[in-house]
Short mmCIF file of C-alpha atoms and ligand atoms in Angstrom, two decimals:
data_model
loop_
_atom_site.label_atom_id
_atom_site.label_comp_id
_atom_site.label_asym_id
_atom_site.label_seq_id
_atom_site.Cartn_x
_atom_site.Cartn_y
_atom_site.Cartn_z
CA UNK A 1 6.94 -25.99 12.76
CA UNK A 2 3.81 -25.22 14.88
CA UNK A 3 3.38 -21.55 13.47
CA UNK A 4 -0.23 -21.04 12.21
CA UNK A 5 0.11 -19.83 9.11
CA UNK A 6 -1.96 -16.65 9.13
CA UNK A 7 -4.60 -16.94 5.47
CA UNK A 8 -3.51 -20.28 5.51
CA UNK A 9 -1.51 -21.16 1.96
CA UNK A 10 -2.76 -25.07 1.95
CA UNK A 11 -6.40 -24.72 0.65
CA UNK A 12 -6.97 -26.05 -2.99
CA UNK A 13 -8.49 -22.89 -4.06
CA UNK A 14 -5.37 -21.29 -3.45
CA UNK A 15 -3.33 -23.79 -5.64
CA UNK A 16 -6.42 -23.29 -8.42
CA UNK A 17 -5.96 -19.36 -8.03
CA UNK A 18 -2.41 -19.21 -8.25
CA UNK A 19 -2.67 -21.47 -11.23
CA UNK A 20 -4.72 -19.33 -12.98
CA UNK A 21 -2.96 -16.54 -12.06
CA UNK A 22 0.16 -18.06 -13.46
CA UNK A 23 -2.02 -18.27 -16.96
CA UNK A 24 -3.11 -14.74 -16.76
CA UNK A 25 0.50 -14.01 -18.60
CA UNK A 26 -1.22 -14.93 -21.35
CA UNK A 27 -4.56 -13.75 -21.60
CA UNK A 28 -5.09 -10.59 -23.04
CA UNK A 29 -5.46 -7.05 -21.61
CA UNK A 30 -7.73 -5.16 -23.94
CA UNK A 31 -6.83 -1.68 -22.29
CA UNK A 32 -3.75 -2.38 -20.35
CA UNK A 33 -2.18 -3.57 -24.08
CA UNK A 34 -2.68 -0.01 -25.24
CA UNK A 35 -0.80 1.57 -22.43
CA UNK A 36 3.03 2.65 -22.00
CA UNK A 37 3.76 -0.04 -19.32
CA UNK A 38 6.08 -2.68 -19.72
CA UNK A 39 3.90 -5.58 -21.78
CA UNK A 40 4.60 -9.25 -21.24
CA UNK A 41 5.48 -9.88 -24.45
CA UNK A 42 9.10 -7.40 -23.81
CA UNK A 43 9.55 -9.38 -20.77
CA UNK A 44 13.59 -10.32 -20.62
CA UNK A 45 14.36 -8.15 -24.13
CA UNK A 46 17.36 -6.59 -22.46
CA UNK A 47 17.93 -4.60 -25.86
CA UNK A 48 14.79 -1.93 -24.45
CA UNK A 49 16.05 1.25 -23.24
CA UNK A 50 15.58 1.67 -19.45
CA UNK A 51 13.69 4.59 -18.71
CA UNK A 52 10.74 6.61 -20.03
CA UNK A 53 9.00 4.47 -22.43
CA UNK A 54 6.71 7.88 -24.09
CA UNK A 55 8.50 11.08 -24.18
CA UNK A 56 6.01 13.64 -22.64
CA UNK A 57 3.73 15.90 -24.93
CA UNK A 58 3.85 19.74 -25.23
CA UNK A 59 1.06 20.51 -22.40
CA UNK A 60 -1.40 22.07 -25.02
CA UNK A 61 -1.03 19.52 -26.77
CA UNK A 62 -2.92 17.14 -23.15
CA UNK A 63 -6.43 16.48 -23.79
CA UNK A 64 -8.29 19.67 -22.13
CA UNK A 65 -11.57 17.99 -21.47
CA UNK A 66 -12.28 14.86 -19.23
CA UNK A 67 -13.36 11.60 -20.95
CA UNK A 68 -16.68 10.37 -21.47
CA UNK A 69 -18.93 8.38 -19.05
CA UNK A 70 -21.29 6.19 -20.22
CA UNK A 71 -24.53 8.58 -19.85
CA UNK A 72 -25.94 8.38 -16.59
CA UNK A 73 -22.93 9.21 -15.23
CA UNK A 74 -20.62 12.47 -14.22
CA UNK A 75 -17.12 13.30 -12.87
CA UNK A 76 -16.80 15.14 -9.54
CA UNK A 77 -13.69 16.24 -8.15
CA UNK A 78 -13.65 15.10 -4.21
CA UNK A 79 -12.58 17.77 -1.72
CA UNK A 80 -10.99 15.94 1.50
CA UNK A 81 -11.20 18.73 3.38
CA UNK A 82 -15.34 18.31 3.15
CA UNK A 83 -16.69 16.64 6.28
CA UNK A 84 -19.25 15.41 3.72
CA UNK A 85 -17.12 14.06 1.08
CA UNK A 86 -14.76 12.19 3.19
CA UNK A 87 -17.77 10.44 4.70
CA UNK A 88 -19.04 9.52 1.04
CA UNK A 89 -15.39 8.62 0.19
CA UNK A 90 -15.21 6.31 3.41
CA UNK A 91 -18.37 4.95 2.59
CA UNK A 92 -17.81 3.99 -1.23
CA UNK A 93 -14.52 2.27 -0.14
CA UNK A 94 -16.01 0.28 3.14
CA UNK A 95 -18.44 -1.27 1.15
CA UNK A 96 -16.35 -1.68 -1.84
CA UNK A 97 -13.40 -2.22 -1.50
CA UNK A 98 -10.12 -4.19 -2.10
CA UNK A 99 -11.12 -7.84 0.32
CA UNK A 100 -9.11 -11.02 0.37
CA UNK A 101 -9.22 -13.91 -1.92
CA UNK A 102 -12.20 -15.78 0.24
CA UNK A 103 -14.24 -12.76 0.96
CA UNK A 104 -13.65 -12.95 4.81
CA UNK A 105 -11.74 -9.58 5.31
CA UNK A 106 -12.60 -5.92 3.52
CA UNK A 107 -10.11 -2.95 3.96
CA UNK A 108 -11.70 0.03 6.41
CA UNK A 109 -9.70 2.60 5.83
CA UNK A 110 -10.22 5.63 8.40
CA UNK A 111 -11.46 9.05 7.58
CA UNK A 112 -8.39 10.46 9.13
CA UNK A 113 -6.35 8.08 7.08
CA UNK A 114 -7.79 8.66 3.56
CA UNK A 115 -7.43 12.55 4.44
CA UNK A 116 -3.40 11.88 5.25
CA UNK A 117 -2.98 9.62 2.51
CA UNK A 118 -4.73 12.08 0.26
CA UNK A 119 -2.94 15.25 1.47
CA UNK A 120 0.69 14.83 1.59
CA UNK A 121 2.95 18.13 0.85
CA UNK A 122 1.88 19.90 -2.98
CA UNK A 123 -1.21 17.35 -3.35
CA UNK A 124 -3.73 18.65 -6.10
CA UNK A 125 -7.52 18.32 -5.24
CA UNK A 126 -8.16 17.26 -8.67
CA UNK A 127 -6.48 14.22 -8.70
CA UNK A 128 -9.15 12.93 -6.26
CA UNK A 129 -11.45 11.60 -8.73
CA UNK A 130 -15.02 10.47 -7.91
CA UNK A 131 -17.74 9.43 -10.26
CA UNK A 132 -21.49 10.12 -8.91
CA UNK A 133 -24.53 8.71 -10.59
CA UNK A 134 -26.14 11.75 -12.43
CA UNK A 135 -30.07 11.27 -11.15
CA UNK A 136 -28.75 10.24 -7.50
CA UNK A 137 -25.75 12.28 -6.93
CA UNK A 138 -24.89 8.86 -5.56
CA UNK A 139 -21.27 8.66 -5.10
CA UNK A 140 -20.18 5.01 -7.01
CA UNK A 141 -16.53 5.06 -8.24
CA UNK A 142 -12.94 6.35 -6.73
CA UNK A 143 -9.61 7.05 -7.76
CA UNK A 144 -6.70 9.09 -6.63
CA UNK A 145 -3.38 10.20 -7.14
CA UNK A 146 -0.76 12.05 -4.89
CA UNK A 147 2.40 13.43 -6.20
CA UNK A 148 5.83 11.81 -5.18
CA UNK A 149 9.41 11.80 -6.11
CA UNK A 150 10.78 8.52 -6.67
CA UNK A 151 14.38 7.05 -7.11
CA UNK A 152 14.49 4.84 -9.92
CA UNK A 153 18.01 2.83 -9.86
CA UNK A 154 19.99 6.41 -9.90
CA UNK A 155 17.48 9.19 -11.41
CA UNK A 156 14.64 10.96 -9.54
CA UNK A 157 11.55 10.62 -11.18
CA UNK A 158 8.58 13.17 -10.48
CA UNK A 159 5.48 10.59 -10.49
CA UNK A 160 1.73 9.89 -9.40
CA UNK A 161 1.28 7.62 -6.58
CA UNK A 162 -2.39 5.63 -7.79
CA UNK A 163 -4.67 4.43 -5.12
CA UNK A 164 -8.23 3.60 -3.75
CA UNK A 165 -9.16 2.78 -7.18
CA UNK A 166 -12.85 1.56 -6.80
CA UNK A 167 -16.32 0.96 -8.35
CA UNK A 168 -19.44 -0.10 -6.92
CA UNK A 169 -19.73 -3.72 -6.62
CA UNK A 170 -23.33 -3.25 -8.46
CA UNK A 171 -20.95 -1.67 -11.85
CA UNK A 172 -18.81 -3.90 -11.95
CA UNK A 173 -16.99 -5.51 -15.62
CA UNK A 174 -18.74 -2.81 -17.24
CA UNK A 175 -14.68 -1.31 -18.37
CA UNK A 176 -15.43 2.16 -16.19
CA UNK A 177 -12.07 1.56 -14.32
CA UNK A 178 -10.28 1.98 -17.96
CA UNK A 179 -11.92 5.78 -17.99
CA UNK A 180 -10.82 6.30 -14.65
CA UNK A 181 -7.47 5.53 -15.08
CA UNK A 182 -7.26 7.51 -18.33
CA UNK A 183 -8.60 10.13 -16.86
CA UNK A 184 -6.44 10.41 -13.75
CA UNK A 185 -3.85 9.83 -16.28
CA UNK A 186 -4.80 12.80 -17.89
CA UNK A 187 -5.29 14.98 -14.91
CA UNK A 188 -1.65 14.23 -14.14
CA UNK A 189 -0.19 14.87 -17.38
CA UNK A 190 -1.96 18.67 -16.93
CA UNK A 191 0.68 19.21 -14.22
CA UNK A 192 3.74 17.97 -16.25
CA UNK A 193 3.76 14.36 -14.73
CA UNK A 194 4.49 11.70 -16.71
CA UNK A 195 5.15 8.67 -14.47
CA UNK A 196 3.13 6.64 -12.06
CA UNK A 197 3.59 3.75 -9.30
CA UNK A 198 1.16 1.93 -8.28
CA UNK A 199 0.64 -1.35 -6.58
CA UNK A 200 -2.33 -4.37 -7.12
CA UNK A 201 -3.35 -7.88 -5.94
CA UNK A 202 -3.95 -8.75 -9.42
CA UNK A 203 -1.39 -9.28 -12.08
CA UNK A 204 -1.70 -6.98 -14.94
CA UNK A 205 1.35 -5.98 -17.44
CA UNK A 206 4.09 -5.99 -16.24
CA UNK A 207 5.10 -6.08 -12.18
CA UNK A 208 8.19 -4.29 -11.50
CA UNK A 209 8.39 -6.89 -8.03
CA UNK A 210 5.89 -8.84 -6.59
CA UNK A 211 6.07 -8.97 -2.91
CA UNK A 212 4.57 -11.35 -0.05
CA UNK A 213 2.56 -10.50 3.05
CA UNK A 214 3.45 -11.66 6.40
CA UNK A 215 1.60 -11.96 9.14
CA UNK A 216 2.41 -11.75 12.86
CA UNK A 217 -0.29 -12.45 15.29
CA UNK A 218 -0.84 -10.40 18.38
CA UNK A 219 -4.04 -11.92 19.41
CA UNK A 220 -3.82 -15.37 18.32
CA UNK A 221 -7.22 -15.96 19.69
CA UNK A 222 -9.31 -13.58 17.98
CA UNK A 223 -7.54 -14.49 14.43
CA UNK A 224 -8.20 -18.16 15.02
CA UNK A 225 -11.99 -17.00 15.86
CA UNK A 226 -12.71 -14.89 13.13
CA UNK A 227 -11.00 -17.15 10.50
CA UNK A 228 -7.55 -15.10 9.82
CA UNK A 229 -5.47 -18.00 10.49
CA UNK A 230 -5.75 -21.27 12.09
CA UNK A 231 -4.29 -23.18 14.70
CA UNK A 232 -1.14 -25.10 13.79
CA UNK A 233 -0.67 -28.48 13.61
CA UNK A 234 -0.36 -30.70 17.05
CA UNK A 235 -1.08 -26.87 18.98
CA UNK A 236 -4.17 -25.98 21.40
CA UNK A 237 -5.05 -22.41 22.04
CA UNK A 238 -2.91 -22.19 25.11
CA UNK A 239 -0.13 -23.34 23.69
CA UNK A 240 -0.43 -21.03 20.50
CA UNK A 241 -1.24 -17.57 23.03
CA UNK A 242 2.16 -18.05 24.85
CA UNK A 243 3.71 -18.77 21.71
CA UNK A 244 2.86 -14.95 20.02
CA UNK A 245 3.48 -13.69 23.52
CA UNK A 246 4.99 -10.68 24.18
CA UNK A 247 6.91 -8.23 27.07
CA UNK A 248 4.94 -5.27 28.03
CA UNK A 249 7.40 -2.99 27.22
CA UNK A 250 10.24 -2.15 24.44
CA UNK A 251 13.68 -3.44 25.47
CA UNK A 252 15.82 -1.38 23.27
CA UNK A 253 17.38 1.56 25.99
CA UNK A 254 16.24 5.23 24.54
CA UNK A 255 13.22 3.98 22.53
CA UNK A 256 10.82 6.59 22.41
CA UNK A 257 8.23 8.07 19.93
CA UNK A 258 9.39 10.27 17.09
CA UNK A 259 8.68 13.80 17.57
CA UNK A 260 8.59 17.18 15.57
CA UNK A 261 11.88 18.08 16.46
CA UNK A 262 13.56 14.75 15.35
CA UNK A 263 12.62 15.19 11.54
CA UNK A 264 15.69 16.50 10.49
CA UNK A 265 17.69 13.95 12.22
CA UNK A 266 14.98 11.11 10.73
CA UNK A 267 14.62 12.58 7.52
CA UNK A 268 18.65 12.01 7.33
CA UNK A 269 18.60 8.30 8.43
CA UNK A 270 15.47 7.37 6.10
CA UNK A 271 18.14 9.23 3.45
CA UNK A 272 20.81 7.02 4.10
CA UNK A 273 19.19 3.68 4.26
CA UNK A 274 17.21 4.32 0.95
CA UNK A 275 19.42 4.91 -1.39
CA UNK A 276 20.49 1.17 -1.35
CA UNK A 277 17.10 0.40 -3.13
CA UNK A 278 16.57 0.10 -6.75
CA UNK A 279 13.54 1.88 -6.26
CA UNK A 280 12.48 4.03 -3.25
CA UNK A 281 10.98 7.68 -2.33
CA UNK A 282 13.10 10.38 -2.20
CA UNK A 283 12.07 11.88 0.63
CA UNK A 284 12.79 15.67 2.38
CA UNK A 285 12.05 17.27 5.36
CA UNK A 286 8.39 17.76 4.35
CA UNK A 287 7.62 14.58 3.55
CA UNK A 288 9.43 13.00 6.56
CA UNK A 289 6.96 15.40 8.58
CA UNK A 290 3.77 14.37 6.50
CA UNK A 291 4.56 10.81 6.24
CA UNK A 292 6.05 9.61 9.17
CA UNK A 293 5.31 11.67 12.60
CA UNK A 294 3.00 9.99 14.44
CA UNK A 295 -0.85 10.45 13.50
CA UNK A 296 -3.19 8.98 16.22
CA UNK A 297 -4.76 5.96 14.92
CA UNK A 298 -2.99 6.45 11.44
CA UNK A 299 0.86 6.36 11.49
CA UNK A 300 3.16 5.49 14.67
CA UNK A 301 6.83 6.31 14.77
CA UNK A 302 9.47 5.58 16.93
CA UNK A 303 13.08 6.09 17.41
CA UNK A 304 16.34 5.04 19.38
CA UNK A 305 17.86 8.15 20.62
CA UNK A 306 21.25 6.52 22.42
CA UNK A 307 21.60 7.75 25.79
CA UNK A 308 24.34 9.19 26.21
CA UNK A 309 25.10 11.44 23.01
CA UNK A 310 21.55 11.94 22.13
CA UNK A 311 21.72 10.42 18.78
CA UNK A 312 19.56 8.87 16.81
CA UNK A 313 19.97 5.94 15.10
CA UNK A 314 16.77 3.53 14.40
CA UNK A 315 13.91 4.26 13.71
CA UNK A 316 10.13 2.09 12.54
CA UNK A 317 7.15 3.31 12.00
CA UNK A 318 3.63 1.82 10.64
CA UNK A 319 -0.17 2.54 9.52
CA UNK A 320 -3.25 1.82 11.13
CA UNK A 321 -5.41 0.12 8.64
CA UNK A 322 -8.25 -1.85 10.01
CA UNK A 323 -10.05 -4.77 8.08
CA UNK A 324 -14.16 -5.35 8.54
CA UNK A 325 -14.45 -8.80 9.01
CA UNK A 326 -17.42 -10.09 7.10
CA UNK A 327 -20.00 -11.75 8.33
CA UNK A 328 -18.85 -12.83 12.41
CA UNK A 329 -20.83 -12.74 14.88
CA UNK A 330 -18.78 -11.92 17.58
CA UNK A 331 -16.32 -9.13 15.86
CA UNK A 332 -16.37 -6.46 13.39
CA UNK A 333 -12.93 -5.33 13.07
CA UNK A 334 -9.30 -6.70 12.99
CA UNK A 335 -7.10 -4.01 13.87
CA UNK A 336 -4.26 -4.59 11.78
CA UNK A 337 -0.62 -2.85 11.81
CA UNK A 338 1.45 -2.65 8.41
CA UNK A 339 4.69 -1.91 8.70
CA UNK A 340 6.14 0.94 7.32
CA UNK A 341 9.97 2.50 7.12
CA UNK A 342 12.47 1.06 9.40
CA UNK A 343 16.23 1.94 9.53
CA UNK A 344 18.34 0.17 11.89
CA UNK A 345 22.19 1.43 12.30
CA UNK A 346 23.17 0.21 15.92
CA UNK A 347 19.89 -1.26 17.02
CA UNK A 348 19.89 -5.02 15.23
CA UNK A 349 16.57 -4.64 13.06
CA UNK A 350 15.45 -7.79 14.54
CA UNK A 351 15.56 -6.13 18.28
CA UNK A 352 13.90 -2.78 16.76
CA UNK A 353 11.24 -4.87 15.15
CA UNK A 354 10.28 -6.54 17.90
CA UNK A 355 9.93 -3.97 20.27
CA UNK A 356 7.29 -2.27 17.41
CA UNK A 357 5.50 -5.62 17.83
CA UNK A 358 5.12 -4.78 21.60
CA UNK A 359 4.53 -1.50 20.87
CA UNK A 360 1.40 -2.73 18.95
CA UNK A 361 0.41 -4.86 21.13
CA UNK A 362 0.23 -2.09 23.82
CA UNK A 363 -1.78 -0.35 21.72
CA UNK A 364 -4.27 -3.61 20.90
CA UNK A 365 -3.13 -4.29 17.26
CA UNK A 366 -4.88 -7.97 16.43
CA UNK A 367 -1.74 -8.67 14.00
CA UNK A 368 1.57 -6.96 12.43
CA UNK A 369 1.61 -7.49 8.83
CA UNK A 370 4.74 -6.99 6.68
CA UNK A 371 6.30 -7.32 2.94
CA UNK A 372 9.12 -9.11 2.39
CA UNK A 373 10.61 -5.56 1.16
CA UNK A 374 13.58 -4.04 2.11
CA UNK A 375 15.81 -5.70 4.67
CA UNK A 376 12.81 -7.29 5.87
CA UNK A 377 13.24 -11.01 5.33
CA UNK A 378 15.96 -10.55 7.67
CA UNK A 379 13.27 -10.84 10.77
CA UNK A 380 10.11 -11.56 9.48
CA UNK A 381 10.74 -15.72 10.58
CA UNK A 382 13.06 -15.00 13.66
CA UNK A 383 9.45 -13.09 14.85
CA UNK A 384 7.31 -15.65 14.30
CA UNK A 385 5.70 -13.73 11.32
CA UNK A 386 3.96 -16.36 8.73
CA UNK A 387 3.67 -15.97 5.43
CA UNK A 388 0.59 -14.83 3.78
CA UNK A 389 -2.00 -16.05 0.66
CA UNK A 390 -1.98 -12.59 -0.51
CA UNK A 391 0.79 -11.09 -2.84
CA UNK A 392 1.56 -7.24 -3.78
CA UNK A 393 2.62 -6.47 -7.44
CA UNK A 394 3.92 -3.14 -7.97
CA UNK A 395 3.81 -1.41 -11.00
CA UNK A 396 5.70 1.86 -12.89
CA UNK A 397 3.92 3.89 -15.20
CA UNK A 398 5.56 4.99 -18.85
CA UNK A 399 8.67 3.40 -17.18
CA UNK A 400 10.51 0.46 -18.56
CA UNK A 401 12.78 -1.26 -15.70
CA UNK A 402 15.20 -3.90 -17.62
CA UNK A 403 15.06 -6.80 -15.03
CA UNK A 404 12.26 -6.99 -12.50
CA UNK A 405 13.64 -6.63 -9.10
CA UNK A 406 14.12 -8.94 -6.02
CA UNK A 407 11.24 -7.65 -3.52
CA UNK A 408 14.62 -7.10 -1.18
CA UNK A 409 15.24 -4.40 -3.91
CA UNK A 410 12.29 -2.52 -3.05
CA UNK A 411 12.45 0.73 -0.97
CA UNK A 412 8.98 1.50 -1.82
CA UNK A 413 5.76 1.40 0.82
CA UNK A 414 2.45 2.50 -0.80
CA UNK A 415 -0.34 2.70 1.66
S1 LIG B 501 -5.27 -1.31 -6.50
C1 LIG B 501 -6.85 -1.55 -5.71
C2 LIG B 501 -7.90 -1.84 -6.73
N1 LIG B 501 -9.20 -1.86 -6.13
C3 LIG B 501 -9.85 -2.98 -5.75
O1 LIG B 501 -9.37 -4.07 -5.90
C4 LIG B 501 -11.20 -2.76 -5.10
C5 LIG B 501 -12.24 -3.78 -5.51
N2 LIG B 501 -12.36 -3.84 -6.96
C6 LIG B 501 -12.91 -2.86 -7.73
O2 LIG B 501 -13.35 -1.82 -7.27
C7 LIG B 501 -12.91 -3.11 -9.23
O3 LIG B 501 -12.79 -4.49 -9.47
C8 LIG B 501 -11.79 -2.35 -9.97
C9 LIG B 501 -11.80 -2.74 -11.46
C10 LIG B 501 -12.05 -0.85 -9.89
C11 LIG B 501 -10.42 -2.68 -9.42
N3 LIG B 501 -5.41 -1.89 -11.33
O4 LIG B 501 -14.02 -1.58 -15.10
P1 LIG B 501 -13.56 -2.94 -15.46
C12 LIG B 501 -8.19 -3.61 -15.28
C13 LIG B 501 -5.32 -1.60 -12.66
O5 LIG B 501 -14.48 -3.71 -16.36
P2 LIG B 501 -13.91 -3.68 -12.70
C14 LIG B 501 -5.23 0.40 -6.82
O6 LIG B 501 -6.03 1.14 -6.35
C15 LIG B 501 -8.39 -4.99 -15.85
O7 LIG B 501 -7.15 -5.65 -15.99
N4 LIG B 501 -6.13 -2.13 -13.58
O8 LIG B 501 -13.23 -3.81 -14.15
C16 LIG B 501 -4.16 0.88 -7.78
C17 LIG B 501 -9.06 -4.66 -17.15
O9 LIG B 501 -8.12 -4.17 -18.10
P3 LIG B 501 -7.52 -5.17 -19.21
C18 LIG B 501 -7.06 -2.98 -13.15
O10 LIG B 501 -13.62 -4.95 -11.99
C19 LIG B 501 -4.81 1.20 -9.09
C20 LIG B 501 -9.95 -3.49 -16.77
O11 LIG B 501 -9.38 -2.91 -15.58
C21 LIG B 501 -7.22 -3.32 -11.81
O12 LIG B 501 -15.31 -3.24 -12.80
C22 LIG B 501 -3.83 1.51 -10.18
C23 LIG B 501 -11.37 -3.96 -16.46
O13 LIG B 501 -12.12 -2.81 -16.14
C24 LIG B 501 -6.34 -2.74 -10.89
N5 LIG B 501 -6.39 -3.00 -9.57
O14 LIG B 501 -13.06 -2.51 -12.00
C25 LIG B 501 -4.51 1.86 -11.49
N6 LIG B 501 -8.25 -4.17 -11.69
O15 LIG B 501 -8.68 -5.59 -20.08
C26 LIG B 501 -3.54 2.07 -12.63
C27 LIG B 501 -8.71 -4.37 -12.92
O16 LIG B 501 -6.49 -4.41 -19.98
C28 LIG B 501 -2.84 3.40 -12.55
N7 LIG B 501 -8.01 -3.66 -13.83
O17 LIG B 501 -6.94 -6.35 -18.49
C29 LIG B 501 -1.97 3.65 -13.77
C30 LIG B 501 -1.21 4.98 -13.71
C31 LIG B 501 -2.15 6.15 -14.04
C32 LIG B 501 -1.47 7.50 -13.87
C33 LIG B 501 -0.42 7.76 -14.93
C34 LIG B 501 0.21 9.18 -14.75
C35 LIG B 501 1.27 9.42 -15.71
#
């Protein structure tokens, strides 16, 4: 059909990448081999147990002293709440961070986002790892963890989320990100934590789901400019801008923005809906209020109160998380949306989900991305979403799943 496929899935790089990702099942994984993870060799050995795959230590027996850096290097534990820091920490990650498979697009994560991501309810400051050259004081490597409880088929596990893991393009291959993980490891066994999600573009042992990204343009234009996606076969510009266009305003009656005074009633919803996922948070009153009311320029929420009984039942919600776009002339940033949560009782998802697209589109979001997560296949080509080159594995820490899940499985957003 005449969608343009948004990081286009035709060029032979993609086919040679994907090949050699396919391959990467078999090379070897010097540190991650050494790890309690699931390892590729135990894929489909249904006689495992499910579950923990280390019993946790006796916390004197946890290391009490960080690991070693190679010499010129030192640990430093990054406070969020430092004007100073969270510039350093935006600046590390700007330059150096997670970009797409043809360099075009880096992730530019806010300073207001990295401090809400960072700081959700009982966060510990020293699970915000940085490593600074010693001479310098040059801030040059990242990694974090937030706690979380997460629903694993029917038990709630107490785990680390892991993100922002980074180091300095100029230290690269030079096996510092093995230290950092131990050692955020080890900072999360000191509080009685034994288990970890995480997600990464790359494949390492062994993905619990891998999930797709799809893309739904919102200003056609400036995607096809800047190189995000292309136009479609047998389609001019015109043609493609009143394809992706949308009403001004949401359709569904009672759609409003989430407020304070609706967590309970959210927090209830979210609840319900979850607990149909193999894996998902399991999330209270706190965390509904951390995570999901609206943050300007960092997490939109909204919600169908019906009219008449004033009750609510949708909701959606996503993050702001802008991309620099490398090397264009004319632009510097694609705004992009991700979706988050979305519950839909009596709104069809498909209706809710569209009227976040206009919502974002009011508020001058380039594109809409989405996983194929959740119930979300159920709308993602009915809105003209396309699918994208990049894919999401996620992984648990020290805990075996028996059968990887369908990404429909998945309850789980990491940011
Ligand atoms: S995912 C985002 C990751 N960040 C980026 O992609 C940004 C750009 N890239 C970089 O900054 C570097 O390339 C990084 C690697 C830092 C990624 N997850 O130091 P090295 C393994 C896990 O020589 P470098 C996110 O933030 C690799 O397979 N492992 O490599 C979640 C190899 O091990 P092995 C990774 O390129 C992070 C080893 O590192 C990743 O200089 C979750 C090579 O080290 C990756 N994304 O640095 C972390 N990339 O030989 C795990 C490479 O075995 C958390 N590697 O194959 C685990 C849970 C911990 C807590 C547990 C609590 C109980």
């Amino acid at each position: 059909d005449s969608n343009p496929v948004a990081k286009d899935d035709s060029a032979l790089e993609t086919i040679v990448r994907k090949f050699q990702d396919s391959m990467s099942m078999s090379k070897k994984h010097k540190f991650w081999e050494t790890q309690p993870v699931g390892q590729f060799k135990d894929v489909g050995d249904s006689s495992l147990p499910e579950g923990p795959i280390e019993p946790p230590t006796p916390l004197s027996e946890v290391k009490q002293e960080p690991y070693n850096l190679p010499s010129q290097y030192e640990w430093t534990t990054c406070d969020m709440d430092s004007e100073e820091t969270c510039t350093e920490v935006y600046n590390l990650l700007k330059n150096n961070y997670v970009e797409d498979d043809e360099n075009m697009f880096r992730f530019n994560y806010s300073k207001e986002f990295l401090r809400w991501a960072l700081r959700p309810p009982g966060y510990y400051t020293s699970w915000h790892i940085g490593v600074r050259a010693k001479a310098s004081k040059k801030l040059v490597a990242f990694i974090t963890g937030v706690p979380a409880r997460i629903r694993v088929l029917d038990e709630v596990v107490k785990m680390a989320e892991i993100n922002f893991l980074c180091v300095h393009k100029k230290l690269r291959s030079k096996r510092l990100a093995p230290v950092m993980i131990k050692e955020v490891t080890r900072r999360v066994h000191l509080e009685n934590i034994w288990q970890a999600a995480y997600t990464a573009g790359v494949v390492l042992p062994t993905p619990i789901t891998t999930c797709q990204y799809w893309h739904r343009s919102l200003n056609p234009k400036k995607l096809i400019d800047v190189g995000f996606s292309r136009l479609g076969a047998r389609m001019t510009m015109s043609r493609t801008i009143k394809l992706y266009k949308l009403p001004d305003s949401p359709a569904t009656p009672g759609f409003r923005k989430m407020e304070l005074c609706d967590v309970p009633a959210v927090t209830r919803l979210l609840r319900n809906y979850l607990g149909q996922f193999a894996v998902a948070p399991d999330f209270d009153e706190n965390d509904v209020e951390h995570w999901l009311l609206p943050t300007e320029d960092v997490v939109d929420s909204y919600l169908v109160e019906s009219p008449e009984i004033h009750e609510i039942t949708d909701f959606c919600s996503f993050y702001t998380l802008p991309s620099s776009i490398l090397g264009n002339q004319t632009y510097s940033t694609l705004k992009a949306a991700y979706s988050y949560y979305n519950v839909s009782t009596k709104t069809p998802l498909l209706q809710l989900m569209n009227d976040a697209l206009i919502v974002a589109k009011q508020k001058d979001f380039d594109v809409f991305n989405a996983l194929d997560v959740m119930q979300n296949e159920t709308f993602l080509k009915e809105l003209k979403f396309g699918p994208g080159d990049g894919q999401l594995h996620y992984y648990l820490y020290n805990y075996r799943l028996r059968k990887a899940l369908k990404s429909s499985e998945l309850g789980l957003v990491l940011l």
